[in-house]
PDB file of C-alpha atoms in Angstrom:
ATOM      1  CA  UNK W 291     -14.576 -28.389  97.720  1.00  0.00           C
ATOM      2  CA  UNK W 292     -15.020 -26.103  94.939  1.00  0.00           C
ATOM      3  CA  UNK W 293     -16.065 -27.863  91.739  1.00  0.00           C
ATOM      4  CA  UNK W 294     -16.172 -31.495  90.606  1.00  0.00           C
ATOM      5  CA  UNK W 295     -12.732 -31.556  90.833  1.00  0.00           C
ATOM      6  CA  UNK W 296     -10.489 -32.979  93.824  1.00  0.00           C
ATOM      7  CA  UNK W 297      -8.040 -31.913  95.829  1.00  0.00           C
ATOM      8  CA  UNK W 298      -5.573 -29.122  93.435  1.00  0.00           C
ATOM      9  CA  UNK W 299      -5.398 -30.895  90.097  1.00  0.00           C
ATOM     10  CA  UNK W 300      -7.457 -28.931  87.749  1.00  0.00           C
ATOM     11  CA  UNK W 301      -7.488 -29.480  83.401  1.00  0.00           C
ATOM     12  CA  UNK W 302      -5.174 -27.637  81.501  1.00  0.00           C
ATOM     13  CA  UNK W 303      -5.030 -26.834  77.730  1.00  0.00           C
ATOM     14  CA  UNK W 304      -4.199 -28.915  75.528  1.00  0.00           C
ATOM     15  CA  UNK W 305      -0.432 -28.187  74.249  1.00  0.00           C
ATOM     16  CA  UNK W 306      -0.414 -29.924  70.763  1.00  0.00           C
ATOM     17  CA  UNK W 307      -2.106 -33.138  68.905  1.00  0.00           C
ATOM     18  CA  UNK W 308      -2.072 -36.250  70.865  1.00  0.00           C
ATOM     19  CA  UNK W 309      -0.930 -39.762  68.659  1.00  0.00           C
ATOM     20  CA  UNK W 310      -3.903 -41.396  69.802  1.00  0.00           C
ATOM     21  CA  UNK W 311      -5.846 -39.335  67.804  1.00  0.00           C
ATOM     22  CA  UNK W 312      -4.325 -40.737  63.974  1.00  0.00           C
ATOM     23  CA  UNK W 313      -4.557 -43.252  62.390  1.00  0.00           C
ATOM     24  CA  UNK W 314      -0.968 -42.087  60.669  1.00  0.00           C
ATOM     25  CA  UNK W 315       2.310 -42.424  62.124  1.00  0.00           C
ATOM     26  CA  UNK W 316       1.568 -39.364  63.781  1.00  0.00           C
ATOM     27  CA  UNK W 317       2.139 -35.376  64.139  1.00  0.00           C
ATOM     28  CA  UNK W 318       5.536 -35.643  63.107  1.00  0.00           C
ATOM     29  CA  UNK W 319       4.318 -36.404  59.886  1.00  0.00           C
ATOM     30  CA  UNK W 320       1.610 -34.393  59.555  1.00  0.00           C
ATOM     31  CA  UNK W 321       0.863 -32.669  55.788  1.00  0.00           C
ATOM     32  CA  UNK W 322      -0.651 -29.483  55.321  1.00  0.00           C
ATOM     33  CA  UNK W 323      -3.581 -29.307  53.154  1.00  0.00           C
ATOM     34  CA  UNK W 324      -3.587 -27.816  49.565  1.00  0.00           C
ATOM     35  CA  UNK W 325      -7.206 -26.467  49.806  1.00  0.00           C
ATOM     36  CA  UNK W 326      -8.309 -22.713  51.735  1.00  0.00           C
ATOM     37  CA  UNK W 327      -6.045 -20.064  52.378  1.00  0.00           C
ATOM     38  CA  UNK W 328      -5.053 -20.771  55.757  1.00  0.00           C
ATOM     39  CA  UNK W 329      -2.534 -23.623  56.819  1.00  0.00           C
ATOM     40  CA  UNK W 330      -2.181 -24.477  52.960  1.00  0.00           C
ATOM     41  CA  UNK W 331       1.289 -26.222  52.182  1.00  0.00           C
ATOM     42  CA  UNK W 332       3.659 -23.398  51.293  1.00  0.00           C
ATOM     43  CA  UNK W 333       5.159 -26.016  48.234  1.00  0.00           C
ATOM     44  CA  UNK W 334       1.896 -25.782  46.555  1.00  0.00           C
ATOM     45  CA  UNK W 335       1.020 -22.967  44.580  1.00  0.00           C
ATOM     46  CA  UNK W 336      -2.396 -21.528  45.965  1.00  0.00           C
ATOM     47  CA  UNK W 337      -5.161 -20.337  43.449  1.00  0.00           C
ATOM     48  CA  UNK W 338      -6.382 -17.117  44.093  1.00  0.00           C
ATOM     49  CA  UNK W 339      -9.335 -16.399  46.522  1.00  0.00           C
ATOM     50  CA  UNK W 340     -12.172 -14.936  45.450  1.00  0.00           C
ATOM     51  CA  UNK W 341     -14.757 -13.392  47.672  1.00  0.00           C
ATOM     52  CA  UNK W 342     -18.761 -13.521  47.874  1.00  0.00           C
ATOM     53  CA  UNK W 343     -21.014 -10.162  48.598  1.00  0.00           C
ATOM     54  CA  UNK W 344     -24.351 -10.083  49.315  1.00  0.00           C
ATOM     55  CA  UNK W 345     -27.177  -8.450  47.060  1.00  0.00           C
ATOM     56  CA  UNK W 346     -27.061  -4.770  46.621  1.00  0.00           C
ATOM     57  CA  UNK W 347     -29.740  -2.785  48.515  1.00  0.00           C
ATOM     58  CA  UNK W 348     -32.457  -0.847  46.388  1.00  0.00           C
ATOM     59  CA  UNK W 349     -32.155   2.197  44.756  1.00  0.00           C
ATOM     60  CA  UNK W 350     -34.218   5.154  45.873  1.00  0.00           C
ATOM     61  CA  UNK W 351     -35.319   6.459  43.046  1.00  0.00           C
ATOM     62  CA  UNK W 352     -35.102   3.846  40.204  1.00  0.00           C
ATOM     63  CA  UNK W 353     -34.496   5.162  36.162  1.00  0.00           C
ATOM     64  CA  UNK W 354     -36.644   2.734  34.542  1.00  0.00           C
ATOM     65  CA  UNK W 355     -40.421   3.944  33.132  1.00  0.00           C
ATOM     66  CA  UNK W 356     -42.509   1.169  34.824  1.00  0.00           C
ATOM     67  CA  UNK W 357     -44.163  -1.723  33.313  1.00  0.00           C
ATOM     68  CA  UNK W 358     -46.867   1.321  31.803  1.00  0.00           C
ATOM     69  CA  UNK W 359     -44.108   2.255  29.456  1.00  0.00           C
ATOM     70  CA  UNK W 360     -43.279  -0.877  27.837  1.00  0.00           C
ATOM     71  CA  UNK W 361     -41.851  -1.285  24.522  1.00  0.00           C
ATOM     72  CA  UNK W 362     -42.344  -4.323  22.592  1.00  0.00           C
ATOM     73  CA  UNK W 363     -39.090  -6.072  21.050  1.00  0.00           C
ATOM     74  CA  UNK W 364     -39.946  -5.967  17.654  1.00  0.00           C
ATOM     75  CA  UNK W 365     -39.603  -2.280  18.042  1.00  0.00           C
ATOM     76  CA  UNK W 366     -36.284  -1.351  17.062  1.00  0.00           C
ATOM     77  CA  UNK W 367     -34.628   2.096  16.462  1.00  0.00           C
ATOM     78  CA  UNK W 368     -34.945   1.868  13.082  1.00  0.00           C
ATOM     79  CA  UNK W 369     -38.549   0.967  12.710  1.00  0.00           C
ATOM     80  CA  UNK W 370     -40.797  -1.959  13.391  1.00  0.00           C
ATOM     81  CA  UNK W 371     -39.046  -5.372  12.970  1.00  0.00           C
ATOM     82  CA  UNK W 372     -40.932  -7.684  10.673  1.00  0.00           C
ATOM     83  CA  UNK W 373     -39.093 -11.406   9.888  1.00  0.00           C
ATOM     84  CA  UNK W 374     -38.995 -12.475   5.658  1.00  0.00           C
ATOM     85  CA  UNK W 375     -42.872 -14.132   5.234  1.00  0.00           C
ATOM     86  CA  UNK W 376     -43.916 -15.940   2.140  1.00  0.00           C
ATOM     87  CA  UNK W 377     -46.783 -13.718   0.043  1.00  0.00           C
ATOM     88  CA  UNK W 378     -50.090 -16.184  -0.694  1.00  0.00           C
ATOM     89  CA  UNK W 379     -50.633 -14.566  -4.333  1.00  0.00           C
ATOM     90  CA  UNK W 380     -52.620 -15.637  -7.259  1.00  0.00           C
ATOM     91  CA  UNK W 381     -50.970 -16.838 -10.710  1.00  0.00           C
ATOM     92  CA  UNK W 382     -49.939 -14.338 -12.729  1.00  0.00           C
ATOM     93  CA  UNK W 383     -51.672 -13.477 -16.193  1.00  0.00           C
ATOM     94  CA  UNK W 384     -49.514 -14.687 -18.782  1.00  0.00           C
ATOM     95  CA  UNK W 385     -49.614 -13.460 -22.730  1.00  0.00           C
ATOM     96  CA  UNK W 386     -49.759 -16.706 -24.963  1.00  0.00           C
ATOM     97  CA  UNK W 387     -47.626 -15.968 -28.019  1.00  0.00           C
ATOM     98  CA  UNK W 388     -47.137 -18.141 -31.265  1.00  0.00           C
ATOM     99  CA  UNK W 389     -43.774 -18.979 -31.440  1.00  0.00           C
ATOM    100  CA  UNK W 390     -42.333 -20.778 -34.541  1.00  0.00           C
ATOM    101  CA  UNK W 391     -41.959 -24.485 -34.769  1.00  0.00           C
ATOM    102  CA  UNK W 392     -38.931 -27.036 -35.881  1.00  0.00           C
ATOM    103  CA  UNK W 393     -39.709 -26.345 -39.099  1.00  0.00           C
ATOM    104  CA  UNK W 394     -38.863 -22.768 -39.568  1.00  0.00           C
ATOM    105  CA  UNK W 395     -35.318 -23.418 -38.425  1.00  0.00           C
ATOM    106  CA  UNK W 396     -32.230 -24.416 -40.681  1.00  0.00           C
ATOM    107  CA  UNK W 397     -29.966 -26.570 -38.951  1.00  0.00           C
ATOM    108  CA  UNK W 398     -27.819 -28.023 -42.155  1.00  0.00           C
ATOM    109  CA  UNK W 399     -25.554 -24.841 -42.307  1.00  0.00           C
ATOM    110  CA  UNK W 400     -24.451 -25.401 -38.357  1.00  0.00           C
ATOM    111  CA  UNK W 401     -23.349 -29.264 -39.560  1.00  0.00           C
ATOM    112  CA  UNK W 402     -19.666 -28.200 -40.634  1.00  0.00           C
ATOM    113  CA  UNK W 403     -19.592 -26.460 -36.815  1.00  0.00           C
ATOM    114  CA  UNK W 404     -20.632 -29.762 -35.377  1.00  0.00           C
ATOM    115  CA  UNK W 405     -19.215 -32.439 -37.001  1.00  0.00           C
ATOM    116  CA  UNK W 406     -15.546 -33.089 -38.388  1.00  0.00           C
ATOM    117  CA  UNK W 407     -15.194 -32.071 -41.807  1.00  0.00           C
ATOM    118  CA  UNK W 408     -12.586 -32.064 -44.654  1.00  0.00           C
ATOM    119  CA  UNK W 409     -11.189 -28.525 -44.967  1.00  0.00           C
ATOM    120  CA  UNK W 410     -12.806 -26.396 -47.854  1.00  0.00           C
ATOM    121  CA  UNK W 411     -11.680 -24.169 -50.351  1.00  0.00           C
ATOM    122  CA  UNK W 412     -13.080 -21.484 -52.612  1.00  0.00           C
ATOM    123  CA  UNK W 413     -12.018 -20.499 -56.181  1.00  0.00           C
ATOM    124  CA  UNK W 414     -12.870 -16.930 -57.037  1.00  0.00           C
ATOM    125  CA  UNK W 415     -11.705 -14.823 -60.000  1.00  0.00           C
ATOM    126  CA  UNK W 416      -9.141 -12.212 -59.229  1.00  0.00           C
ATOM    127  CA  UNK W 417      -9.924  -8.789 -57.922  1.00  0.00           C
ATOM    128  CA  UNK W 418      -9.292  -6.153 -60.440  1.00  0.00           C
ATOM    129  CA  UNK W 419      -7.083  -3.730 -59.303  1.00  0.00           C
ATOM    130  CA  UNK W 420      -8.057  -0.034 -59.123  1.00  0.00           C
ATOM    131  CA  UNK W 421      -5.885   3.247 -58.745  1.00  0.00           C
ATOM    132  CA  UNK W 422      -5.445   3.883 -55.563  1.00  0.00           C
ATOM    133  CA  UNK W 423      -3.562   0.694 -55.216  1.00  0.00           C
ATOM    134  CA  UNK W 424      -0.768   1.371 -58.099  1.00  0.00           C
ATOM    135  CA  UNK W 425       1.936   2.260 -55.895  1.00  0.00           C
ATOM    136  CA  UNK W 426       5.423   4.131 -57.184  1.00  0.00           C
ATOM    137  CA  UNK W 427       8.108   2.874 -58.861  1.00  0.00           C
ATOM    138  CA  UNK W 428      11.698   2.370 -57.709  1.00  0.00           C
ATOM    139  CA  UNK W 429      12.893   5.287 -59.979  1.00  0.00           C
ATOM    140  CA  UNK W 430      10.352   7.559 -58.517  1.00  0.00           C
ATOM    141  CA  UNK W 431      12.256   8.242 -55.102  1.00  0.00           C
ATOM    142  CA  UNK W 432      15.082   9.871 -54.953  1.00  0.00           C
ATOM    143  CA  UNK W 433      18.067   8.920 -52.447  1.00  0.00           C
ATOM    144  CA  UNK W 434      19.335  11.215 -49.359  1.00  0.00           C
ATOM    145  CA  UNK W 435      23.010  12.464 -49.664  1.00  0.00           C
ATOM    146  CA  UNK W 436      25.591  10.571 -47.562  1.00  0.00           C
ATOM    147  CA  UNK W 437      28.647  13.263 -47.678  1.00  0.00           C
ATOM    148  CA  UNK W 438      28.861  16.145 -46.059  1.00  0.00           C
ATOM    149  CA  UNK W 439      27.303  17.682 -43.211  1.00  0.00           C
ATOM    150  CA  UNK W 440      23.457  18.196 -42.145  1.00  0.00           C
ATOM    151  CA  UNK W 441      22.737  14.067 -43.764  1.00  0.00           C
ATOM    152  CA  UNK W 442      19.800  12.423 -43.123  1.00  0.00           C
ATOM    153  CA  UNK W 443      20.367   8.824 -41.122  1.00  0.00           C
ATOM    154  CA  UNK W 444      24.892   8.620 -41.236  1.00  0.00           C
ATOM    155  CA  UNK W 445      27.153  10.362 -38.749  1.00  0.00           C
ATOM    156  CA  UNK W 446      29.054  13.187 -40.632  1.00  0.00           C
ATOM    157  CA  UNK W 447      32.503  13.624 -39.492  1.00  0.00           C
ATOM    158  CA  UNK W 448      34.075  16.868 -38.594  1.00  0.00           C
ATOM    159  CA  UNK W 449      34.193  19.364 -42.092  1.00  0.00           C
ATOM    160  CA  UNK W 450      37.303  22.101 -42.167  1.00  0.00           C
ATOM    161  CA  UNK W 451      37.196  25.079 -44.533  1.00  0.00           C
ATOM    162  CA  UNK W 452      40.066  25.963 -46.676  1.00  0.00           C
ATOM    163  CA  UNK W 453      40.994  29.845 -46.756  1.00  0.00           C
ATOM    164  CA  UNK W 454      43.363  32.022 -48.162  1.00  0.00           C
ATOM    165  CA  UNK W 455      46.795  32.705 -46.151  1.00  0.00           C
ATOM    166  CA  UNK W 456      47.073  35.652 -44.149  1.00  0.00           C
ATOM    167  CA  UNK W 457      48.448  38.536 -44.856  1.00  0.00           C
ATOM    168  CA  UNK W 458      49.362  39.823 -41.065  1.00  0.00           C
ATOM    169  CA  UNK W 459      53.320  39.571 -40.842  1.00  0.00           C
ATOM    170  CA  UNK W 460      53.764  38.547 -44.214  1.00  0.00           C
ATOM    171  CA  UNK W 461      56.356  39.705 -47.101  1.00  0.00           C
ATOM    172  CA  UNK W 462      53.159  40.694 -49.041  1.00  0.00           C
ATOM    173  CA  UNK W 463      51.847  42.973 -46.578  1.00  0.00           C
ATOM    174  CA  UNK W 464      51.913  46.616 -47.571  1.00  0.00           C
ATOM    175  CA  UNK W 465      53.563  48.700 -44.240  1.00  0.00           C
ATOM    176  CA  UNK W 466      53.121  52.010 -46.143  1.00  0.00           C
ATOM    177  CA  UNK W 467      49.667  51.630 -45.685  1.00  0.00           C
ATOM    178  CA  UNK W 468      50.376  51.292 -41.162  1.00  0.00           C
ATOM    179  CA  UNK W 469      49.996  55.315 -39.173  1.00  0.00           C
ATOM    180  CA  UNK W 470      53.906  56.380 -38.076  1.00  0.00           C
ATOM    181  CA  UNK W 471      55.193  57.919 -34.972  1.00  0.00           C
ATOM    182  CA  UNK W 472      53.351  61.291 -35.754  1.00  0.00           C
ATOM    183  CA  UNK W 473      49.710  59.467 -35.961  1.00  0.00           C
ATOM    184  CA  UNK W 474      49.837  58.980 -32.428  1.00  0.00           C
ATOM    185  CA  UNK W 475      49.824  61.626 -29.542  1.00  0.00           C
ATOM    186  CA  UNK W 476      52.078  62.538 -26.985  1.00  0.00           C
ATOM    187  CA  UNK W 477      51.743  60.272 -23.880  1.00  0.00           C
ATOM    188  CA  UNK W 478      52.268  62.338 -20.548  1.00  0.00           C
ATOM    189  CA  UNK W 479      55.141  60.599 -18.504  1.00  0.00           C
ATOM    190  CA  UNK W 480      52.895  60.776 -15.109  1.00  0.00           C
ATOM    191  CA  UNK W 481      50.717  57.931 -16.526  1.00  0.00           C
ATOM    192  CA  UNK W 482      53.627  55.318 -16.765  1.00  0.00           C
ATOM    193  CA  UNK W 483      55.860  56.851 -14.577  1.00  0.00           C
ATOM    194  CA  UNK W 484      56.193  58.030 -11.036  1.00  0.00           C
ATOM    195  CA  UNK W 485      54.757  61.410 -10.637  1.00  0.00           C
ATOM    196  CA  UNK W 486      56.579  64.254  -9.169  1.00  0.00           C
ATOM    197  CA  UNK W 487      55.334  66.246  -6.852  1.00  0.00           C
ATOM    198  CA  UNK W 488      54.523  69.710  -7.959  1.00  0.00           C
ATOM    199  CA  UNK W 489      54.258  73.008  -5.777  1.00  0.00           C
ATOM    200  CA  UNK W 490      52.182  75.945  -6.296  1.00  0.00           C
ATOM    201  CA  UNK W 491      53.492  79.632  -5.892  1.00  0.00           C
TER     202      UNK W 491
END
């Protein structure tokens, strides 16, 4: 007898979940959780895992001065820090002038900028009128010309000149006066015409 067990039965694993174990109508039914990254129900979307180190050794040789080195706060790059305090002074010295009273002021001129008044009006005598403002006559200007060319504010239109008639080709013209045949000179015939050849000897 080899064991607890008799005769040749011996325990076997277990093949699947057994209904006595739920409380649900069973296996069949059974829903896969929405939580962890294993088994999670594929029509759920699953968040993304995130996983937890442990502390980082120490350094060898650390950068830091030591506590023998240390800077207070209110030390900036720039200079000492110091936060806006309120200054416990003394009164300041003032000069005690006389300054004028009611009295020395006139207030019945600023009346008509006050209150509503009646509009005013002055009478004075005329200004007499000196040289310099005797301006010129009518007759003393003279008007631009309007015909002709070269005017001064019209458009001039197109001027011809008139000239005597010519006397080229006319029954007036003198021909005695014209060179003949005789005033010109000879004209060799190889400049107009087709030169011939010519031969030495």
């Amino acid at each position: 007898m080899d064991g607890p067990w008799v005769g040749t039965w011996r325990p076997h694993p277990r093949r699947g979940p057994i209904l006595a174990e739920f409380s649900t109508p069973g296996p069949k039914y059974w829903i896969p959780g929405t939580t962890g990254h294993v088994s999670h129900d594929p029509t759920r979307d699953k968040a993304p895992a995130y996983t937890f180190r442990g502390t980082k050794g120490l350094v060898a040789e650390s950068c830091s001065p030591g506590p023998r080195y240390y800077i207070h706060p209110s030390i900036t790059k720039i200079g000492k820090h110091v936060p806006p305090t309120a200054l416990v002074t003394g009164r300041p010295k003032t000069k005690s002038e006389v300054t004028p009273g009611p009295s020395d002021y006139s207030t019945e001129k600023a009346d008509k900028h006050v209150y509503s008044t009646a509009p005013l009006h002055s009478m004075v005598f005329r200004h007499k009128l000196t040289d310099a403002l005797q301006t010129p006559g009518p007759g003393t200007y003279t008007l631009p010309r309007l015909l002709g060319p070269n005017t001064a504010y019209t458009h001039a239109n197109p001027c011809y000149s008139m000239r005597w008639k010519s006397m080229y080709n006319s029954c007036f013209q003198d021909l005695a006066k014209t060179p003949g045949p005789a005033a010109f000179s000879k004209v060799e015939l190889d400049v107009y015409k087709k030169r011939a050849p010519k031969y030495t000897m």
